[in-house]
PDB file of N, CA and C in Angstrom:
ATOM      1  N   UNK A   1       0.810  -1.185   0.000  1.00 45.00           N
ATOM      2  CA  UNK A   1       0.000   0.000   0.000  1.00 45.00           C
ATOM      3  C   UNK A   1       0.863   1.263   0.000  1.00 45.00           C
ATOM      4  N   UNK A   2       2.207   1.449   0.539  1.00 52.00           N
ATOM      5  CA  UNK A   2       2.717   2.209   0.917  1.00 52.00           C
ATOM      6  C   UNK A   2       2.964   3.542   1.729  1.00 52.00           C
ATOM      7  N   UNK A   3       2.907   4.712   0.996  1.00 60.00           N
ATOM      8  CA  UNK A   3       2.904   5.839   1.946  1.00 60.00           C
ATOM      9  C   UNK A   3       1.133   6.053   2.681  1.00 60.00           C
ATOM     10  N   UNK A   4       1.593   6.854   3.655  1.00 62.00           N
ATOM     11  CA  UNK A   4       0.263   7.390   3.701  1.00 62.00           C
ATOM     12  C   UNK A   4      -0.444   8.387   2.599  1.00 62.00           C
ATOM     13  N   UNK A   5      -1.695   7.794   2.504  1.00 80.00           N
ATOM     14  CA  UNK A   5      -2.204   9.181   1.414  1.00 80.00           C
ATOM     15  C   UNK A   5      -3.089   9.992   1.983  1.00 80.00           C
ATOM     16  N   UNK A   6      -3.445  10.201   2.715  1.00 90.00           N
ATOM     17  CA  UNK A   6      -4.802  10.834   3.381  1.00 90.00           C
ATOM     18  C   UNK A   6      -3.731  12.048   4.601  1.00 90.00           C
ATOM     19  N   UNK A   7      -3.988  13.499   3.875  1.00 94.00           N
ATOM     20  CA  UNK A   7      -2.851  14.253   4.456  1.00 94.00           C
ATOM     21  C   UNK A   7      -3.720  15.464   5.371  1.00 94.00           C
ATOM     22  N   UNK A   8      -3.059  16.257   6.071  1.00 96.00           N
ATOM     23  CA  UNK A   8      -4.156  17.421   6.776  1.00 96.00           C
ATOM     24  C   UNK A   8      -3.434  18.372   6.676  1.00 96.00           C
ATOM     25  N   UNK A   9      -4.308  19.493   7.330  1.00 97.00           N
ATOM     26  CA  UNK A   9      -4.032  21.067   7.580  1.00 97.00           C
ATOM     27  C   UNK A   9      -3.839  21.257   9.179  1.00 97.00           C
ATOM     28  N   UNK A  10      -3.588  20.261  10.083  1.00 98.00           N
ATOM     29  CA  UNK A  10      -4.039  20.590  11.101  1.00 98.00           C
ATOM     30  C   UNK A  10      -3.039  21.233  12.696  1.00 98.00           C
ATOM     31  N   UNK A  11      -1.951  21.316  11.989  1.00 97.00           N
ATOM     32  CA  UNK A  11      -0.898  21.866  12.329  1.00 97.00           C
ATOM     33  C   UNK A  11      -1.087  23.702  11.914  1.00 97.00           C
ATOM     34  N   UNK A  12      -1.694  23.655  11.255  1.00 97.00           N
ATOM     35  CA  UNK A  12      -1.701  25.290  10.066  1.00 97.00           C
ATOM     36  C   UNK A  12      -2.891  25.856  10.745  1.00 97.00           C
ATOM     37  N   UNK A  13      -3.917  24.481  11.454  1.00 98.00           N
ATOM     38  CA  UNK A  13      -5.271  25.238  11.786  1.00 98.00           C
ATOM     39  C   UNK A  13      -5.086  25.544  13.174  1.00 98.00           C
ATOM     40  N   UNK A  14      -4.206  24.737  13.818  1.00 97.00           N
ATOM     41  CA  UNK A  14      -3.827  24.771  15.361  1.00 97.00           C
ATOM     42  C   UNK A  14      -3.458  26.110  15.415  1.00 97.00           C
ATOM     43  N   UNK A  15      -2.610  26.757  14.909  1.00 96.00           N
ATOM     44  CA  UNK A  15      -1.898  28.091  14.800  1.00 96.00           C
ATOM     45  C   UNK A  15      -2.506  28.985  14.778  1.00 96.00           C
ATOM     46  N   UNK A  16      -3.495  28.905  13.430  1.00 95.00           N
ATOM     47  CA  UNK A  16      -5.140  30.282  13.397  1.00 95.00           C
ATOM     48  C   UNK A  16      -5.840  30.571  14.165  1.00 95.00           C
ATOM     49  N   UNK A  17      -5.634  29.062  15.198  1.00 92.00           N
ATOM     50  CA  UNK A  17      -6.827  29.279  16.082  1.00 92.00           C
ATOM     51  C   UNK A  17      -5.927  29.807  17.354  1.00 92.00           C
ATOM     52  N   UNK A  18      -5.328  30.848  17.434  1.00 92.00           N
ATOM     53  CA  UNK A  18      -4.633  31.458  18.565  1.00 92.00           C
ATOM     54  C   UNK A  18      -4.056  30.691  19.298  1.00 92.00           C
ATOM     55  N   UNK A  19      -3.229  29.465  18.332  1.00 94.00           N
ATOM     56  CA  UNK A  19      -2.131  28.983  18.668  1.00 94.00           C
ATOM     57  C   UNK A  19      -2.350  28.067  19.520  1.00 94.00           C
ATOM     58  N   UNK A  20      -3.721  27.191  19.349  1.00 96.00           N
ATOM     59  CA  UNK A  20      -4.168  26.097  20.156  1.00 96.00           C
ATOM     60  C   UNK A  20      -2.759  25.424  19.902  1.00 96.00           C
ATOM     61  N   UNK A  21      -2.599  24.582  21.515  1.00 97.00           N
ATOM     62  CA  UNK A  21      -2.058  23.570  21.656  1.00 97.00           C
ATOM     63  C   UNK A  21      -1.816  21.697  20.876  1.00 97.00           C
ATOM     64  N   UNK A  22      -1.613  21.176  21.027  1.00 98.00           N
ATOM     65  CA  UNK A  22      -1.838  19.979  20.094  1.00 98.00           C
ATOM     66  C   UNK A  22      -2.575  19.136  21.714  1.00 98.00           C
ATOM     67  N   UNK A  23      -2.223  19.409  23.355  1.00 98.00           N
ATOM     68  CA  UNK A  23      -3.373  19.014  23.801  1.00 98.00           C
ATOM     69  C   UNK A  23      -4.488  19.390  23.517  1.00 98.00           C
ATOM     70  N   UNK A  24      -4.684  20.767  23.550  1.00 98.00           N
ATOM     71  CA  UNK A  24      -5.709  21.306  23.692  1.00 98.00           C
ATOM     72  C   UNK A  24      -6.347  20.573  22.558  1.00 98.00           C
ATOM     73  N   UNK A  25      -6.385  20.681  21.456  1.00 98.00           N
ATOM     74  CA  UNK A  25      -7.236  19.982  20.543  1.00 98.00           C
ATOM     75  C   UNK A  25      -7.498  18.424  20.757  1.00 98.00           C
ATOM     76  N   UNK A  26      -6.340  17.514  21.637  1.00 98.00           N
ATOM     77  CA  UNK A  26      -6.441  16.354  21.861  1.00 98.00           C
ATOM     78  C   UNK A  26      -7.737  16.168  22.798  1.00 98.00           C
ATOM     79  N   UNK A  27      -7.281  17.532  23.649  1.00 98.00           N
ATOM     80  CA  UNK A  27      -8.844  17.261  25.058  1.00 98.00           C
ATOM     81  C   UNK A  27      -9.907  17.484  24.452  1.00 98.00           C
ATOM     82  N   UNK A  28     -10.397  18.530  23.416  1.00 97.00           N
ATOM     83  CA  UNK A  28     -11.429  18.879  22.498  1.00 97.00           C
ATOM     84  C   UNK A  28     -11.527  17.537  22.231  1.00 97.00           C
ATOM     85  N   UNK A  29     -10.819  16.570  21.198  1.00 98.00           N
ATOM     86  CA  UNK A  29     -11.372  16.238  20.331  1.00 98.00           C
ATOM     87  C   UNK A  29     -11.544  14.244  21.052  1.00 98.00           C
ATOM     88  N   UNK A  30     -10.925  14.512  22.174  1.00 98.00           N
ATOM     89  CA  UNK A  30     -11.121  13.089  23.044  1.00 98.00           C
ATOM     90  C   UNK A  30      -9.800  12.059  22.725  1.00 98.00           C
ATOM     91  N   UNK A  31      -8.814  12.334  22.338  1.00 98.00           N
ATOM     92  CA  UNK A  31      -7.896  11.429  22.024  1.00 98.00           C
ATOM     93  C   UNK A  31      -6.471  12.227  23.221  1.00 98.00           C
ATOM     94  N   UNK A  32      -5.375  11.817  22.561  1.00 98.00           N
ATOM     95  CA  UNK A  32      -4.006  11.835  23.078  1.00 98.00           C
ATOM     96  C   UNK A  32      -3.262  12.741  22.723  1.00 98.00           C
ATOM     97  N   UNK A  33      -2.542  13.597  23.241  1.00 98.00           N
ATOM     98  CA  UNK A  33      -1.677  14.551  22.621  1.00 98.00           C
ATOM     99  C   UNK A  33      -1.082  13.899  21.193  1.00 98.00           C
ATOM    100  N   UNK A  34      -0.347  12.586  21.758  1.00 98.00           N
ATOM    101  CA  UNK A  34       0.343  11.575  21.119  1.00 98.00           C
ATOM    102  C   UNK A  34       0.000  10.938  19.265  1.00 98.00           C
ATOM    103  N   UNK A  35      -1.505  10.986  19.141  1.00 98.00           N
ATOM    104  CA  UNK A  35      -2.633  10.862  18.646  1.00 98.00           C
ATOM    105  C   UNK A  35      -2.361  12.038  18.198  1.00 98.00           C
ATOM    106  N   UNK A  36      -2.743  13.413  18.324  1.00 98.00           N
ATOM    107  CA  UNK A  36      -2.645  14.380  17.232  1.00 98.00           C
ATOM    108  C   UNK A  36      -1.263  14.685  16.595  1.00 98.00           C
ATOM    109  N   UNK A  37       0.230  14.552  17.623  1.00 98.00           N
ATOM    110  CA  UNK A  37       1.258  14.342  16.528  1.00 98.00           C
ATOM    111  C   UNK A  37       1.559  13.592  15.990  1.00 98.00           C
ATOM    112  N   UNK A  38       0.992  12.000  15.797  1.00 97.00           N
ATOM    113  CA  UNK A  38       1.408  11.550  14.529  1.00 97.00           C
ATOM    114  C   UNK A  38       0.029  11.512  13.451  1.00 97.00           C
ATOM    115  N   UNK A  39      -1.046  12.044  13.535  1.00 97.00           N
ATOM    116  CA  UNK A  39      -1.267  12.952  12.814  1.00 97.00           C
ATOM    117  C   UNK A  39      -1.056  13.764  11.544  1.00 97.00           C
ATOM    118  N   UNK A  40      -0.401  14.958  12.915  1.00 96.00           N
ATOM    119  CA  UNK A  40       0.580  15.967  11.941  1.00 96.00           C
ATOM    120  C   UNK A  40       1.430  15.474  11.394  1.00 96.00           C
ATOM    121  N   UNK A  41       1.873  14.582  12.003  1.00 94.00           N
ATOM    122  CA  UNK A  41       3.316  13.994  11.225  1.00 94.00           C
ATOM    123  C   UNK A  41       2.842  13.099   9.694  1.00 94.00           C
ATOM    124  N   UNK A  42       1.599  12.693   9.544  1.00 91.00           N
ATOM    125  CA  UNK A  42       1.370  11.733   9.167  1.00 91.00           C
ATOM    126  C   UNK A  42       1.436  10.390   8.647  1.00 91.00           C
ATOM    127  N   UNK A  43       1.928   9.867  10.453  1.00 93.00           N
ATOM    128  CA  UNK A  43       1.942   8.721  10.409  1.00 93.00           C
ATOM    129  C   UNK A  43       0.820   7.563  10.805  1.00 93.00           C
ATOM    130  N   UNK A  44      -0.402   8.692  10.874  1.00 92.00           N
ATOM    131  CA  UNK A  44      -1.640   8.311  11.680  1.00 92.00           C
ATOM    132  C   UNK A  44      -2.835   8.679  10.634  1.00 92.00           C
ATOM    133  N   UNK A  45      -3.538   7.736   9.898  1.00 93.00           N
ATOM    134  CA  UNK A  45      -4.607   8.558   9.365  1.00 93.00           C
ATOM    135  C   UNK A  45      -5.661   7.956  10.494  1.00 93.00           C
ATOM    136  N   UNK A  46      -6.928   9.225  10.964  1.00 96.00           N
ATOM    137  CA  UNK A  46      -7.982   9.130  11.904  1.00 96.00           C
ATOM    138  C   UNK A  46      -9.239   8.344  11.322  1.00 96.00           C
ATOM    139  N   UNK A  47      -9.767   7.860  11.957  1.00 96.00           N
ATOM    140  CA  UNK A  47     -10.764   6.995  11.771  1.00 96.00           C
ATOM    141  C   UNK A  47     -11.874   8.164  11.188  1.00 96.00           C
ATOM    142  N   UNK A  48     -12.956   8.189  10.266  1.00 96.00           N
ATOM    143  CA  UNK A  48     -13.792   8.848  10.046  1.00 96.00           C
ATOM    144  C   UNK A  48     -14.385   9.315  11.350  1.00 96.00           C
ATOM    145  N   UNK A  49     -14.871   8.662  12.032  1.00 98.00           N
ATOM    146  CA  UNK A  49     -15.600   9.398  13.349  1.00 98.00           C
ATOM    147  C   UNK A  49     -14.687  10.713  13.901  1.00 98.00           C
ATOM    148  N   UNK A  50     -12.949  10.355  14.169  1.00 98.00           N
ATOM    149  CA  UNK A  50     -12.202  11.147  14.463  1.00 98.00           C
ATOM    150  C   UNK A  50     -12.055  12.165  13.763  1.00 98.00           C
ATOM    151  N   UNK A  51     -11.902  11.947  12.202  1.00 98.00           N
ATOM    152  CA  UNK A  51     -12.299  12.912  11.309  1.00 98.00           C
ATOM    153  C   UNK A  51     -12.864  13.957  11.695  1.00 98.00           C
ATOM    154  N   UNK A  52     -13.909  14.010  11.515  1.00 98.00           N
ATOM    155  CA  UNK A  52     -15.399  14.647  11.699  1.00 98.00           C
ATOM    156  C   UNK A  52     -15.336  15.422  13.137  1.00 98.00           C
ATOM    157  N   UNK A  53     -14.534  14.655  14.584  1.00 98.00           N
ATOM    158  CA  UNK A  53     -14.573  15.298  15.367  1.00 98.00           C
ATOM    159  C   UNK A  53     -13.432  16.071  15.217  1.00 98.00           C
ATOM    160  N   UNK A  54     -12.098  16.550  14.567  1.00 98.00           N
ATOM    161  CA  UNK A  54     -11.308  17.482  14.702  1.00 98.00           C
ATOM    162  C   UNK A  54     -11.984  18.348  13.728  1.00 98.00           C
ATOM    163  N   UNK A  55     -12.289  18.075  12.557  1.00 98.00           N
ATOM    164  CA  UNK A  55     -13.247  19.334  11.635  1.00 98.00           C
ATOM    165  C   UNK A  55     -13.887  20.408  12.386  1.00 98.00           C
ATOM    166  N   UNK A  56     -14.933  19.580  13.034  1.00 98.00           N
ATOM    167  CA  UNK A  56     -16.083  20.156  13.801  1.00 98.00           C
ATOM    168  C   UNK A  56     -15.011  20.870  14.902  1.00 98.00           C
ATOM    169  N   UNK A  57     -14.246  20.533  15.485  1.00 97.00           N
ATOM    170  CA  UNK A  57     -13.439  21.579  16.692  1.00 97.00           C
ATOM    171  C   UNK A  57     -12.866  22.547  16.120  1.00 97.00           C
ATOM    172  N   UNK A  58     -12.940  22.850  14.336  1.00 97.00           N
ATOM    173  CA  UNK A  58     -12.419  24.033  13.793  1.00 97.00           C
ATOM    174  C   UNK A  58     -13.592  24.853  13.385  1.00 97.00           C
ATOM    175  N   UNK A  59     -14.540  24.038  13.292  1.00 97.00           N
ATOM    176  CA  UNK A  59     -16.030  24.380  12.696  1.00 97.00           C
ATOM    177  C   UNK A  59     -15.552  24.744  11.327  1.00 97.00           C
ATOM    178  N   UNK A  60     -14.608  23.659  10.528  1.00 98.00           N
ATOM    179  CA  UNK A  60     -14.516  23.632   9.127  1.00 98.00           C
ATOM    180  C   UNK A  60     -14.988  22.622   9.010  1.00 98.00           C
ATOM    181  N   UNK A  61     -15.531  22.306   7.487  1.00 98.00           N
ATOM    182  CA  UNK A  61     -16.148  21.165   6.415  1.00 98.00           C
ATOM    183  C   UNK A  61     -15.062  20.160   6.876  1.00 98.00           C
ATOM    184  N   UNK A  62     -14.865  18.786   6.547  1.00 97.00           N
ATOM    185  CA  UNK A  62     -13.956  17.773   6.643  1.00 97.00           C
ATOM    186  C   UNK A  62     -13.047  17.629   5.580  1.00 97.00           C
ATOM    187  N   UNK A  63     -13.390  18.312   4.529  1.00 96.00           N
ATOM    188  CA  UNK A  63     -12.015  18.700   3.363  1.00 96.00           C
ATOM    189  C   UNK A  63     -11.650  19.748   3.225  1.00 96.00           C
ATOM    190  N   UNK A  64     -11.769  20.673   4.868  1.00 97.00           N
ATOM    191  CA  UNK A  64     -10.836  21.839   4.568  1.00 97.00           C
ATOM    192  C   UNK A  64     -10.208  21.314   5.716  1.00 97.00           C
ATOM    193  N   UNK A  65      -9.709  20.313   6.210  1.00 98.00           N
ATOM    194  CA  UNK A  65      -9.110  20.183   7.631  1.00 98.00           C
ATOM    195  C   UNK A  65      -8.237  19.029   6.389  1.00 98.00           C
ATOM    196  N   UNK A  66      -8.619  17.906   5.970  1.00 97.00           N
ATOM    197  CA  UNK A  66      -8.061  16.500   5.438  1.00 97.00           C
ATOM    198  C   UNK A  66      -8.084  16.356   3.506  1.00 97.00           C
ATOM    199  N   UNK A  67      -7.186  16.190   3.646  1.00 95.00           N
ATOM    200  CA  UNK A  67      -7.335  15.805   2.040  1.00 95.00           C
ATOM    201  C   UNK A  67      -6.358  14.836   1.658  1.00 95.00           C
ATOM    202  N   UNK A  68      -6.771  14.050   0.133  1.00 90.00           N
ATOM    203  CA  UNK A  68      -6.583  12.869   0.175  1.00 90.00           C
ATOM    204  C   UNK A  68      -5.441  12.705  -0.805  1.00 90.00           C
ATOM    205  N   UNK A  69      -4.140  12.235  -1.048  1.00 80.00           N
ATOM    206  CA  UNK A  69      -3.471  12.094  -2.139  1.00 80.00           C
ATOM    207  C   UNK A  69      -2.342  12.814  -1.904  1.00 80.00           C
ATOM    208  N   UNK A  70      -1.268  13.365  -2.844  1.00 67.00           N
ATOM    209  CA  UNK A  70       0.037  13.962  -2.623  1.00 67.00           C
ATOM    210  C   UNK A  70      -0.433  15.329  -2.069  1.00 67.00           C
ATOM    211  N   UNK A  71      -0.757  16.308  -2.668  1.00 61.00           N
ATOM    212  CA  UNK A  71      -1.125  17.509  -3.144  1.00 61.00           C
ATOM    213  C   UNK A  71      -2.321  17.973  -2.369  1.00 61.00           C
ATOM    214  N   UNK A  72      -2.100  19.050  -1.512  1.00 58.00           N
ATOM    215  CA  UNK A  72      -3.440  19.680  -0.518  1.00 58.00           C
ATOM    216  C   UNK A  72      -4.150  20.614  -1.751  1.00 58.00           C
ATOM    217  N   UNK A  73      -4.858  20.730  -1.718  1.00 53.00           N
ATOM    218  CA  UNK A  73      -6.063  21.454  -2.746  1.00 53.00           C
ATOM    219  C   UNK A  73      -6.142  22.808  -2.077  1.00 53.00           C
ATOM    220  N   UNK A  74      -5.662  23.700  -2.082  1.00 49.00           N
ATOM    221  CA  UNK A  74      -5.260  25.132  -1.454  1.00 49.00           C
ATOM    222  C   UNK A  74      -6.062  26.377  -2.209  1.00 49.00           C
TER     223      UNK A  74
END
């Protein structure tokens, strides 16, 4: 299968949002600090449910937080 393909913004959104923490979004969103950096790193793609709950903690759509393939759609 190889690399991961399923990539995010969520390092870029942590920042906008006055520099939320990577807990802070972990406690929002019910998971692990640990859990949102590999993530960012992407060595972690989130389960759809998880999906949906970091979107919703930006109150963005789920393809302005995740997108799928090499190339973020900007």
């Amino acid at each position: 299968m190889g690399k991961n393909l399923v990539g995010n913004h969520i390092r870029k959104l942590r920042f906008n949002q006055n520099e939320m923490t990577q807990q802070q979004l972990a406690d929002k969103v019910g998971v692990t600090r640990q859990t949102i950096v590999a993530l960012e790193k992407g060595n972690y793609s989130p389960s759809l449910e998880l999906a949906f709950r970091i979107a919703n903690a930006f109150n963005l759509p789920l393809e302005e937080v995740f997108f799928y393939g090499d190339h973020p759609e900007e």
